[in-house]
Short mmCIF file of C-alpha atoms in Angstrom, two decimals:
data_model
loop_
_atom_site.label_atom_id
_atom_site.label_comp_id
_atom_site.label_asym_id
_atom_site.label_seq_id
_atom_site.Cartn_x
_atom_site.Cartn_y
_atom_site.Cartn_z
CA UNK A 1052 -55.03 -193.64 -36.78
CA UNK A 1053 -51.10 -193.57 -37.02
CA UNK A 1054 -49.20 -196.13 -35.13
CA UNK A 1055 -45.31 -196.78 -34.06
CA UNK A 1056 -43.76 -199.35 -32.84
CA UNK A 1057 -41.46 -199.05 -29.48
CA UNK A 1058 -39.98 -201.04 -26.86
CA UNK A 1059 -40.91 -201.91 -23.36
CA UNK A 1060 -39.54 -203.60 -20.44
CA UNK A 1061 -41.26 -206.72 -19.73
CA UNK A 1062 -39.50 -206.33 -16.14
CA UNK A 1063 -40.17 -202.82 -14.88
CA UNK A 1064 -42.42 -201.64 -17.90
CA UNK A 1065 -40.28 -198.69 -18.96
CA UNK A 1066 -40.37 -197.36 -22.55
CA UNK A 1067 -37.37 -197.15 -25.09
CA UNK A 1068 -37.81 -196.06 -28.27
CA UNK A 1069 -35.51 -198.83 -29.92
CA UNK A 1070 -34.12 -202.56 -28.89
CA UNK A 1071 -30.83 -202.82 -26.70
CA UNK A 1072 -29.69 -205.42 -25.05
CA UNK A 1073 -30.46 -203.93 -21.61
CA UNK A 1074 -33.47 -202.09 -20.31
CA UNK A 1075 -32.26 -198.43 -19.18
CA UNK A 1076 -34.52 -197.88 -16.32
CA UNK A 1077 -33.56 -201.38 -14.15
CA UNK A 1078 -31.08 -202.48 -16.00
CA UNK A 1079 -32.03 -206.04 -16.56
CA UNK A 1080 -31.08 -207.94 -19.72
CA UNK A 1081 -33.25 -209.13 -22.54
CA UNK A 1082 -36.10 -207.74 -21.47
CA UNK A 1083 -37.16 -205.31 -23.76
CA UNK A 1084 -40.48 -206.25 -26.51
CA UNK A 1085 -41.59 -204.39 -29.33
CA UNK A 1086 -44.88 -203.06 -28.67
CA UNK A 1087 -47.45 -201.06 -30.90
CA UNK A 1088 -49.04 -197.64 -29.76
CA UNK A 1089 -51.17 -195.53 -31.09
CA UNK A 1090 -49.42 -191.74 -32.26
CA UNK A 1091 -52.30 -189.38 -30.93
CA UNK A 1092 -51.94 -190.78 -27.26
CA UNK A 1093 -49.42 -193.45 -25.50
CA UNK A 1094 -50.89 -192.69 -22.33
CA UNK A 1095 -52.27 -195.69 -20.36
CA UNK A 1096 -55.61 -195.54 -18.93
CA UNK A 1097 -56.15 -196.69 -15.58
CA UNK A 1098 -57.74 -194.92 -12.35
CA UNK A 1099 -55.29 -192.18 -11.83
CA UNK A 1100 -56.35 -190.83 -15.47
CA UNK A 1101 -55.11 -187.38 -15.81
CA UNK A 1102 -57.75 -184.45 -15.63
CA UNK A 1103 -58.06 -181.95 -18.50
CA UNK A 1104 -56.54 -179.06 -16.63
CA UNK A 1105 -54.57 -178.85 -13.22
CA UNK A 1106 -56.83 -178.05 -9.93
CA UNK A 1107 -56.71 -177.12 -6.44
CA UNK A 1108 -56.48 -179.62 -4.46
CA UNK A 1109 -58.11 -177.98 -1.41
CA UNK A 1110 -61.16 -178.05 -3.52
CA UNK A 1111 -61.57 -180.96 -4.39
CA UNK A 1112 -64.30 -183.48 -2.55
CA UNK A 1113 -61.83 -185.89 -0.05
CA UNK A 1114 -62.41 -189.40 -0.96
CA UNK A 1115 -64.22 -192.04 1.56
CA UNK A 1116 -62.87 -195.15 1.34
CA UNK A 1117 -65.52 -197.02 3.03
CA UNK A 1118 -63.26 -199.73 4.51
CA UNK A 1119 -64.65 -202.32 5.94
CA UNK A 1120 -63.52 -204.71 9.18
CA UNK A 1121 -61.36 -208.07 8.28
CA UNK A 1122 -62.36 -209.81 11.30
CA UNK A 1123 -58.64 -209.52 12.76
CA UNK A 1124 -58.40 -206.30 14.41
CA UNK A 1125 -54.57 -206.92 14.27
CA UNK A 1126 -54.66 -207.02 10.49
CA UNK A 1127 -57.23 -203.72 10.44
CA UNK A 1128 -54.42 -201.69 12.11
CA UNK A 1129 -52.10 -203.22 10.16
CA UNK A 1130 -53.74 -202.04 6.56
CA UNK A 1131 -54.67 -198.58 8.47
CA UNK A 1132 -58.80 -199.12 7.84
CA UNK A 1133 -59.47 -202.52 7.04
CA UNK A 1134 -60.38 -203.71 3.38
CA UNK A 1135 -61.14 -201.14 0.62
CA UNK A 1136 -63.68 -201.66 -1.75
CA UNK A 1137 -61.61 -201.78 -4.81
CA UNK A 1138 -58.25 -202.10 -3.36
CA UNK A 1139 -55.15 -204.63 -4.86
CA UNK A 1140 -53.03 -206.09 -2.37
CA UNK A 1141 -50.32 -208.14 -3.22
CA UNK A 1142 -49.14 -210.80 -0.50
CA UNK A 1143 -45.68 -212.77 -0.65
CA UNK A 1144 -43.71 -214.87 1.37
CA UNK A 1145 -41.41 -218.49 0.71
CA UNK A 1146 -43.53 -221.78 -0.22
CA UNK A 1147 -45.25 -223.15 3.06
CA UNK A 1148 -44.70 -220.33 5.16
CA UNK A 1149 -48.69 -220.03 5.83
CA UNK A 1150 -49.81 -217.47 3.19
CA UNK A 1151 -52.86 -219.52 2.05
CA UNK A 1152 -53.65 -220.83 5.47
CA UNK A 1153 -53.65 -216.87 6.67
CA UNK A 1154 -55.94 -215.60 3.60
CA UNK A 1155 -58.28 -218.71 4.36
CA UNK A 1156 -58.61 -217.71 7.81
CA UNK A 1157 -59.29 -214.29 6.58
CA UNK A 1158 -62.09 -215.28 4.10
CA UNK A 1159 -63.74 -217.10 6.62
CA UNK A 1160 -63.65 -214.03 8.47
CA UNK A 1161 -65.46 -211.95 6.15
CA UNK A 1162 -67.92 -214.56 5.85
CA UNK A 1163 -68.91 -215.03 9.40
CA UNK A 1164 -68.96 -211.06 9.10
CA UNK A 1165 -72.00 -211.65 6.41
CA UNK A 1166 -69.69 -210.68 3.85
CA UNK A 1167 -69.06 -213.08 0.56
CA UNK A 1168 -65.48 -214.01 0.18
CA UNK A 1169 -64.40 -216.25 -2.94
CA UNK A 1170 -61.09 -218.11 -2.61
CA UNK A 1171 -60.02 -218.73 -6.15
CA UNK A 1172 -57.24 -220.97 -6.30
CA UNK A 1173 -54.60 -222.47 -9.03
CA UNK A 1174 -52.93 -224.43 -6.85
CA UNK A 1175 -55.18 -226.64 -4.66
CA UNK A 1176 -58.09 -228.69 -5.61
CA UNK A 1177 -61.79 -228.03 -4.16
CA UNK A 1178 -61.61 -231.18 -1.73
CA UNK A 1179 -58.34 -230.12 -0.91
CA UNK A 1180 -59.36 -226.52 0.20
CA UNK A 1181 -62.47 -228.06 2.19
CA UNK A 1182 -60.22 -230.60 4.16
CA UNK A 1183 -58.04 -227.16 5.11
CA UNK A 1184 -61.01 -225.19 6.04
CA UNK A 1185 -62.28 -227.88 7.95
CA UNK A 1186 -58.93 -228.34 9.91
CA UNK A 1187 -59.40 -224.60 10.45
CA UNK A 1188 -62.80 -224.75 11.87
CA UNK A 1189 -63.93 -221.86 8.95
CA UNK A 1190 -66.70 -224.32 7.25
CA UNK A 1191 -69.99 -222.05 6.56
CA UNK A 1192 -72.07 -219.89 5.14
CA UNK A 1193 -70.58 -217.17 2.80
CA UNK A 1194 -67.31 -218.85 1.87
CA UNK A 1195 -66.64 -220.11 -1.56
CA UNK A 1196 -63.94 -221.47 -3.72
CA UNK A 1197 -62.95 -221.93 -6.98
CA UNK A 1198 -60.08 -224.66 -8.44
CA UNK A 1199 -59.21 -222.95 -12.09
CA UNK A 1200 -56.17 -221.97 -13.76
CA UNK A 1201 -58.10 -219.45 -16.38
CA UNK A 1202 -58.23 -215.87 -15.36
CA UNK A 1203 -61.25 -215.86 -17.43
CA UNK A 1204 -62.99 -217.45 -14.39
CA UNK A 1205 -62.49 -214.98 -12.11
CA UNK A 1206 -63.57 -211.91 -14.68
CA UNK A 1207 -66.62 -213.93 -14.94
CA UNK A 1208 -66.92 -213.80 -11.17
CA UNK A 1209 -66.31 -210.07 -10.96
CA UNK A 1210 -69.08 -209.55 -14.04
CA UNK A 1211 -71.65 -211.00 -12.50
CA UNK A 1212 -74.38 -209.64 -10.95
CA UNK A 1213 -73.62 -209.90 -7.21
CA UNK A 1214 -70.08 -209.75 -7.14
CA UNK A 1215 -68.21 -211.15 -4.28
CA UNK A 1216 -66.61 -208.11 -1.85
CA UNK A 1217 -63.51 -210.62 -1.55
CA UNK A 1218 -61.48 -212.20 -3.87
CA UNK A 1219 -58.49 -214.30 -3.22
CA UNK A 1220 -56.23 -215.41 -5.97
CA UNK A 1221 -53.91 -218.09 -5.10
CA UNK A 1222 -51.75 -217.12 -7.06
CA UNK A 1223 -51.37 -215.09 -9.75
CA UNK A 1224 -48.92 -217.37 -10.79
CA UNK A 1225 -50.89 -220.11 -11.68
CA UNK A 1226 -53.35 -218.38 -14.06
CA UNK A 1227 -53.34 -218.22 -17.74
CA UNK A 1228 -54.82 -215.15 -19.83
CA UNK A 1229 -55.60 -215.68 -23.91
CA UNK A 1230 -54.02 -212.14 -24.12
CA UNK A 1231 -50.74 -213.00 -23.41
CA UNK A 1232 -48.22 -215.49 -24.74
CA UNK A 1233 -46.26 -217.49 -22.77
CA UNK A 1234 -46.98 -220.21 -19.78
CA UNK A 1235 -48.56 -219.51 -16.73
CA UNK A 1236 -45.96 -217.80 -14.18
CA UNK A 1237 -44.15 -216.07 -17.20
CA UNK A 1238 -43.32 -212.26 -16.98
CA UNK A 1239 -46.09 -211.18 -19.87
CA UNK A 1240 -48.76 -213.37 -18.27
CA UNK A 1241 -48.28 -212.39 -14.32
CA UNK A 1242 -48.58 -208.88 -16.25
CA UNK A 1243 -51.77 -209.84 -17.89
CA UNK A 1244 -53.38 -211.50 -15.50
CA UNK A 1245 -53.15 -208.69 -13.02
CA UNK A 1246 -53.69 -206.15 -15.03
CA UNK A 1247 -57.22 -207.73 -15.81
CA UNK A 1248 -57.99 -208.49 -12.11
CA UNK A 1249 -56.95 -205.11 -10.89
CA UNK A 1250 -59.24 -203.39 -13.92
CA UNK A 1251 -61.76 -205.40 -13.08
CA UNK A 1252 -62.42 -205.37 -9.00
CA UNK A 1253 -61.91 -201.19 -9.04
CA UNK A 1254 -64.80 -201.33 -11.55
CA UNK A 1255 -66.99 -203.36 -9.22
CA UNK A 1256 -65.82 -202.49 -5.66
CA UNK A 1257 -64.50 -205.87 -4.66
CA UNK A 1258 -61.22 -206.19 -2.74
CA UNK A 1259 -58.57 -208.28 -4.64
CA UNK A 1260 -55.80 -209.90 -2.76
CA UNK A 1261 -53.32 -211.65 -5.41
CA UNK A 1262 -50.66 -214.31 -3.59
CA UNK A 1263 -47.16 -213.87 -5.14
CA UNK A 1264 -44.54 -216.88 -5.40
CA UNK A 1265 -40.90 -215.29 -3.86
CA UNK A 1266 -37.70 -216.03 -5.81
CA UNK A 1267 -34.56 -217.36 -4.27
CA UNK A 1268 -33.91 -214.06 -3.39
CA UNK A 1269 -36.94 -213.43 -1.57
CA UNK A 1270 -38.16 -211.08 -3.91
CA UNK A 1271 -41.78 -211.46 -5.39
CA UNK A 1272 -41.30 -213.17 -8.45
CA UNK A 1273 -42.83 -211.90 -11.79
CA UNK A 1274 -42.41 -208.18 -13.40
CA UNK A 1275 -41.11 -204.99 -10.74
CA UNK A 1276 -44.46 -203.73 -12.57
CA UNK A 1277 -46.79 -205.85 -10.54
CA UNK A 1278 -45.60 -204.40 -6.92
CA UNK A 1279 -46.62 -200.75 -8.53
CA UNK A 1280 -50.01 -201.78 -9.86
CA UNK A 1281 -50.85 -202.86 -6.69
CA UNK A 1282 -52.55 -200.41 -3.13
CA UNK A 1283 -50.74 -202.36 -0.97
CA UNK A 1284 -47.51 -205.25 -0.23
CA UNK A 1285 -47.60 -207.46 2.15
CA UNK A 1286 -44.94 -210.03 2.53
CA UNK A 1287 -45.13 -212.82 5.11
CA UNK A 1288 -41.98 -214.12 6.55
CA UNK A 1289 -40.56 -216.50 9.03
CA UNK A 1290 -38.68 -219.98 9.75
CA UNK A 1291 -40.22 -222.72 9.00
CA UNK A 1292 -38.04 -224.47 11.56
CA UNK A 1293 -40.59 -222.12 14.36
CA UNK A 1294 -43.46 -221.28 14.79
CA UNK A 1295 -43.51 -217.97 15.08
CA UNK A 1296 -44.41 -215.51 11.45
CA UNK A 1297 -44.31 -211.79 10.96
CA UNK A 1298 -46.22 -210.32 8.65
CA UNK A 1299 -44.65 -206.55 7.23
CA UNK A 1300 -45.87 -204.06 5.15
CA UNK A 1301 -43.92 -202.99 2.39
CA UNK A 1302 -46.04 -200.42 0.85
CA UNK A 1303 -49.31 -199.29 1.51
CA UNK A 1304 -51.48 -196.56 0.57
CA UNK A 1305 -54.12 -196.69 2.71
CA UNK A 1306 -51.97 -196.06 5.98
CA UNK A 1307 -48.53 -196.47 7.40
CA UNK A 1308 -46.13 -198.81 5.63
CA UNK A 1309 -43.70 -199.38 8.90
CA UNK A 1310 -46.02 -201.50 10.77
CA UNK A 1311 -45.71 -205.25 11.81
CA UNK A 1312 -47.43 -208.27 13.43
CA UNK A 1313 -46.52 -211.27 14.79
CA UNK A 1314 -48.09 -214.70 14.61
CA UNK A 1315 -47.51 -217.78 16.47
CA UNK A 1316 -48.21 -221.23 14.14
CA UNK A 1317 -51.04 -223.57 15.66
CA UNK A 1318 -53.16 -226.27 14.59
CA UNK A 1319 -56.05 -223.45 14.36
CA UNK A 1320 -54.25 -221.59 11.84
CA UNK A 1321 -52.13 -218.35 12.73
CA UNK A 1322 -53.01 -216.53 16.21
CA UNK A 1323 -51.97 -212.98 16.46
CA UNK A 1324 -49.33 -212.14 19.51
CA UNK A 1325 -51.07 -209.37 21.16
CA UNK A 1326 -47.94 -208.38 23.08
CA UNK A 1327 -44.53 -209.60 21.00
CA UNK A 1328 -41.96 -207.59 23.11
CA UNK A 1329 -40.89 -211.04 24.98
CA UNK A 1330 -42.05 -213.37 22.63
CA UNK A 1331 -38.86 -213.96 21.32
CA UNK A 1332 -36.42 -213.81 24.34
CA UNK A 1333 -37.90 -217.72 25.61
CA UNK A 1334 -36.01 -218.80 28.36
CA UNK A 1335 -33.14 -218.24 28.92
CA UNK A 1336 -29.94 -218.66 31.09
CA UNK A 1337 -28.35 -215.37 32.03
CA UNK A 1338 -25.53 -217.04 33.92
CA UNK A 1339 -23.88 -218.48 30.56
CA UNK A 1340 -21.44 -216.76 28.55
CA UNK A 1341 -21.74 -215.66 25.04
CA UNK A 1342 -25.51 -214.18 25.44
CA UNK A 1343 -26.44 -211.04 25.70
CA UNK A 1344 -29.98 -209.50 25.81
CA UNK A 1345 -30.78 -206.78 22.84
CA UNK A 1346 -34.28 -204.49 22.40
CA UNK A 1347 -34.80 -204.37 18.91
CA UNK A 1348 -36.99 -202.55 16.78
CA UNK A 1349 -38.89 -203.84 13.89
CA UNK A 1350 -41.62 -201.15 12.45
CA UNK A 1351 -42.43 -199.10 15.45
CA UNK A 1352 -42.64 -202.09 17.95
CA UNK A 1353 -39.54 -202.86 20.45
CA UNK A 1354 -38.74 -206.54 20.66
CA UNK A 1355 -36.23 -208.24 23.58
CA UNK A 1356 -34.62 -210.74 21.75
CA UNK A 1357 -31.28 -212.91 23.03
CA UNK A 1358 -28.18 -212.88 20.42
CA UNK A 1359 -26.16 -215.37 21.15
CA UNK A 1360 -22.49 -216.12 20.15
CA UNK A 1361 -19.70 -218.86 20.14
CA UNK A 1362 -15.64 -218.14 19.96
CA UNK A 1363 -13.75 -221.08 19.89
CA UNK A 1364 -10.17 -222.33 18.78
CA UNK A 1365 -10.06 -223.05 15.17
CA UNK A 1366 -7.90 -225.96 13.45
CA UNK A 1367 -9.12 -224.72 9.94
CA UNK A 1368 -6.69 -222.63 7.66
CA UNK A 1369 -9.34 -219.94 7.42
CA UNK A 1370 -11.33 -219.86 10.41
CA UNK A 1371 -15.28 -219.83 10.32
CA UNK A 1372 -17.39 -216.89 10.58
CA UNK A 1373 -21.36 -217.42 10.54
CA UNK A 1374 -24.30 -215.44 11.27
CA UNK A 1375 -28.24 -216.67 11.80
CA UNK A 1376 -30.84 -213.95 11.80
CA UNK A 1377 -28.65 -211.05 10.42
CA UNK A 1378 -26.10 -210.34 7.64
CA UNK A 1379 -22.89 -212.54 7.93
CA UNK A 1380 -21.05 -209.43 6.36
CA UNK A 1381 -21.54 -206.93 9.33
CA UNK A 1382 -20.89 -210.18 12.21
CA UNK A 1383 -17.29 -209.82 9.64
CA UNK A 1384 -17.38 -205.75 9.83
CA UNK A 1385 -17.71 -205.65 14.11
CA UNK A 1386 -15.21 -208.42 14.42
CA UNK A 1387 -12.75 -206.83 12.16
CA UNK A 1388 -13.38 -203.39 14.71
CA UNK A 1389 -13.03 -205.58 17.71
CA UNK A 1390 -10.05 -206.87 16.46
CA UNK A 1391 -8.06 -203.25 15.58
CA UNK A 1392 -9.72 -201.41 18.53
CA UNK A 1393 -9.48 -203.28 20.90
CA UNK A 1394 -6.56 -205.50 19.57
CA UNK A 1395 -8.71 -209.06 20.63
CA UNK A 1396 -7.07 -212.00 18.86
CA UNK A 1397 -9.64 -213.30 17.00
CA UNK A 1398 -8.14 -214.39 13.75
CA UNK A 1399 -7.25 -218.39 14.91
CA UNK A 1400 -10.84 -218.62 16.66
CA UNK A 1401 -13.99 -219.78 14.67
CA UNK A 1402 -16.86 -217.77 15.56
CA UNK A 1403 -20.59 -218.70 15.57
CA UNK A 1404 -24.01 -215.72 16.11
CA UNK A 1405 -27.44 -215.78 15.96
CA UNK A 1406 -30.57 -214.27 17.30
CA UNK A 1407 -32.72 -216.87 18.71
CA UNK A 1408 -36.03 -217.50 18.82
CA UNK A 1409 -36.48 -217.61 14.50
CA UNK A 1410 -36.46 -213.96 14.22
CA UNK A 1411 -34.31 -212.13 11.33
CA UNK A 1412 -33.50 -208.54 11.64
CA UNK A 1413 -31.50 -205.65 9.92
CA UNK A 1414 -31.62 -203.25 13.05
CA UNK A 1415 -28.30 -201.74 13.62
CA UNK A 1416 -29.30 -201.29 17.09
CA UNK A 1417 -28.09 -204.96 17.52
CA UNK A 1418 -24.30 -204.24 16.95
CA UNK A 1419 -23.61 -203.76 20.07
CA UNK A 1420 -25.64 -206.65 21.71
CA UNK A 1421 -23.37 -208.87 19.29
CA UNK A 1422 -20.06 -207.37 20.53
CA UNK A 1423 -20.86 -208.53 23.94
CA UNK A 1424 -21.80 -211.26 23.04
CA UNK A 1425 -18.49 -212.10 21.83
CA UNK A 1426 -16.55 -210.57 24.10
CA UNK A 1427 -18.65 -212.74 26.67
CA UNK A 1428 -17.74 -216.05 24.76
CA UNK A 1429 -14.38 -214.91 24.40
CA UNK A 1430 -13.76 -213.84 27.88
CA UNK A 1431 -15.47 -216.90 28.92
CA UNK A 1432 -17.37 -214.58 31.31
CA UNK A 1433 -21.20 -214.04 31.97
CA UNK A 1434 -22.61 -210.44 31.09
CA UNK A 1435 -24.51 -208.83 34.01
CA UNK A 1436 -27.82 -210.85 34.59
CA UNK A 1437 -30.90 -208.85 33.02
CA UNK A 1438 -28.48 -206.65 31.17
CA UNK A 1439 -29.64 -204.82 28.15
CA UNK A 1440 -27.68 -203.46 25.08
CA UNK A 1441 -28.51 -201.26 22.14
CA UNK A 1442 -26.16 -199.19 19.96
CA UNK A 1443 -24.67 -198.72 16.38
CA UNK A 1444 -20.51 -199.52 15.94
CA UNK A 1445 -18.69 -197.41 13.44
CA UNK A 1446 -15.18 -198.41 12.16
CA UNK A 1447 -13.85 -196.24 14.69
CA UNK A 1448 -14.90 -198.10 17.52
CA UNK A 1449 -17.73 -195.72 18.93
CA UNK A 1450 -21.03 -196.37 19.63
CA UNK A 1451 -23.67 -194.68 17.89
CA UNK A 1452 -27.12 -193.77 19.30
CA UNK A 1453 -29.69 -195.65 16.67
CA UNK A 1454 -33.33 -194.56 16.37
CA UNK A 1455 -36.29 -195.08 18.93
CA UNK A 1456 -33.83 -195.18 21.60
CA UNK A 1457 -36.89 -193.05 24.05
CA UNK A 1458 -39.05 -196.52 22.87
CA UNK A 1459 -36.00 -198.87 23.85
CA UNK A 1460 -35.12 -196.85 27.11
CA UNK A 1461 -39.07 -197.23 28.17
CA UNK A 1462 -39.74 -200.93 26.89
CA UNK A 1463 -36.29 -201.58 29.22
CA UNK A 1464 -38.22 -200.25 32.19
CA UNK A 1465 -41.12 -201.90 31.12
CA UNK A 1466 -39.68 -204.91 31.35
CA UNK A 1467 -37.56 -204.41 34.38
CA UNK A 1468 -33.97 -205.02 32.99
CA UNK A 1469 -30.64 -202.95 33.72
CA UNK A 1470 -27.80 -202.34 33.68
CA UNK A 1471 -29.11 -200.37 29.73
CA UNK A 1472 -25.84 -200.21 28.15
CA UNK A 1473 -26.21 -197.92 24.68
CA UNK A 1474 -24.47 -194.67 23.04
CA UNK A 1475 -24.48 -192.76 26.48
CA UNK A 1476 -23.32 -195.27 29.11
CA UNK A 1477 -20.89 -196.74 26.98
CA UNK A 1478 -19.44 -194.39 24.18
CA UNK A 1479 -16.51 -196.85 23.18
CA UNK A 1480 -15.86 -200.31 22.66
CA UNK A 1481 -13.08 -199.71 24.89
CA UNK A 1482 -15.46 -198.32 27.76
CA UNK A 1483 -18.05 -201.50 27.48
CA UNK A 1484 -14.78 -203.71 27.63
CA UNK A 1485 -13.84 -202.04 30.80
CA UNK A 1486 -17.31 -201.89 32.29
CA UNK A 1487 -18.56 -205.67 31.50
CA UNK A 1488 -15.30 -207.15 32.32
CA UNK A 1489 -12.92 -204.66 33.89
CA UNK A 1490 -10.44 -204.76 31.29
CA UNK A 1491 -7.83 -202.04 29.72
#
């Protein structure tokens, strides 16, 4: 059989038919390996192999997952059925955040559900993972482990003949396969190792869960490859300064991918929130300036968190600007529109926000709960007491309606709080100057 030799990204796994410095599909840089493939077909085979001809797909059979229950009821809803036979997940998050103490709680889940769960880790040693499951109160029947640093070990798990219906790698980092070159952690051997788990647990029904190290960044390291191969990405975040984690999924194929939960950090492990929308608010002192009350929303779940903000007199040549819990550049962006709109001298005053309470969001519903804030601090005046703002600024000054503003409105109610100050009750910056503070 013919061959030829072509190119592939080691990063995103795109083909090129000769070398160049950068890969054309993500555009990172000298990534590209010369591979070998065979003439008659370059096709991978993998589950989704394609059929001989096309069909209708109203006659085909539907599918029955067969999911089974975690033993977190929280985590069920969160995957949409519970744990396919079969299916890859992929779970990430910064060192010591709680990933392994979370998938440990989980096996021993399954295994006081009569289900056999195998914790296979590269990291920890046996005695190590006893002492933590131990702490945990998860000691029993049905709950193995494995110390080993060979991928081989685990395919020998999965060949046997009573596999487990759980297997946790921690992490897929950490493990070596004689098919690749390269050190454990490298791009070619995160792609081999996976590759070979996922191939292997769709063959014999078992659920794989693979634990991903995070960059920097906060991006999963390894190849983009390894998110595709993969049913479902969960990613694990939080402050390690609090106690409180959130758990997000960032794809899924089993149910929604917009869904949430929240976990508080105890000496038992992680307990679920059942009811978050408070959680991060704490207590708090309406009668100080520079706080203001926000709902946010996260997935589809509303959250009342407190922003709070600091303007003071600055004796530096370029005054401070800093933001905790959302992007530094847009605290810049709405004081640069408080600034021209509403001509507020802010320029010789450094300027401190955060959201309290640990939590990090990207909701543009905040805007406006950060522009009172300021104008609080910088007023030196209190903002009504149980006051509640929502509401996207443009350049322009106006205030935008943002999305779920029927969940806000209700979760307001809810809650009790008012006056709701959002797109319709205050259009302008101008109009929320003049009705927080009376000013023109």
């Amino acid at each position: 059989m013919k061959t030829k030799e072509t190119y592939r990204c080691a990063a995103c796994g795109a083909q090129s038919p000769r070398w160049q410095g950068q890969c054309p599909s993500c555009k990172e840089w000298n990534t590209l390996e010369a591979v070998t493939v065979s003439k008659k077909s370059s096709v991978p085979v993998g589950a989704a192999a394609s059929q001989s001809s096309p069909q209708l797909l109203e006659e085909l059979e539907s599918e029955h997952l067969g999911a089974r229950p975690s033993g977190l009821p929280s985590l069920d809803h969160l995957l949409g059925e519970g744990l396919v036979p079969g299916a890859a997940i992929l779970v990430g998050g910064e060192p010591g955040i709680g990933k392994s103490t979370l998938l440990l709680q989980l096996a021993g889940s399954q295994a006081r559900l009569g289900h056999t769960a195998v914790y296979l880790s590269g990291e920890e040693s046996l005695p190590q993972l006893k002492s933590r499951a131990g702490r945990l109160g998860l000691l029993g029947p049905g709950l193995m482990a494995m110390a080993t640093n060979k991928v081989e070990d685990g395919l020998a798990v999965l060949e046997g003949p009573n596999p487990p219906e759980l297997l946790i790698v921690d992490s897929v980092q950490t493990l070596a396969s004689p098919l690749a070159e390269g050190i454990p952690g490298s791009v070619s051997q995160v792609r081999a190792v996976s590759s070979e788990l996922v191939e292997k647990t769709k063959k014999c029904g078992t659920t794989l869960i693979l634990v991903g190290h995070v960059t920097k960044d906060g991006q999963i390291a390894g190849p983009k490859l390894l998110e595709h191969m993969v049913d479902t990405v969960l990613y694990l975040e939080g402050d390690r300064k609090h106690f409180s984690r959130i758990l997000r999924v960032l794809k899924n194929r089993f149910g929604p991918s917009d869904e949430l939960i929240v976990f508080t950090m105890k000496e038992q492990g992680l307990e679920v929130v059942e009811d978050p929308a408070t959680f991060f608010l704490g207590a708090r002192d309406p009668s100080l300036s520079g706080t203001a009350m926000a709902l946010a929303v996260d997935g589809q779940r509303p959250f009342a968190v407190e922003v709070q903000a600091l303007v003071s007199k600055s004796f530096l040549t370029i005054p401070r600007r800093t933001a905790l819990g959302f992007d530094t550049n847009r605290l810049n962006l709405l004081l640069a529109v408080l600034e021209k709109r509403l001509r507020l001298n802010l320029s010789g005053h450094d300027i401190y926000a955060k959201i309290t309470g640990g939590l990090a969001s990207r909701d543009p519903g905040l805007d406006l709960a950060v522009v009172a804030a300021v104008m609080s601090s910088f007023y030196d005046q209190p903002l009504p007491e149980a006051s509640v703002f929502w509401g996207e600024i443009d350049l322009n000054g106006q205030v935008r309606p943002v999305a779920a503003h029927d969940v806000r409105l209700k979760q307001a109610g809810r809650l009790g709080h008012g006056p709701v100050c959002h797109s319709a009750t205050a259009p302008t910056l101008a109009d929320l100057q003049r009705l927080l503070f009376g000013k023109h």
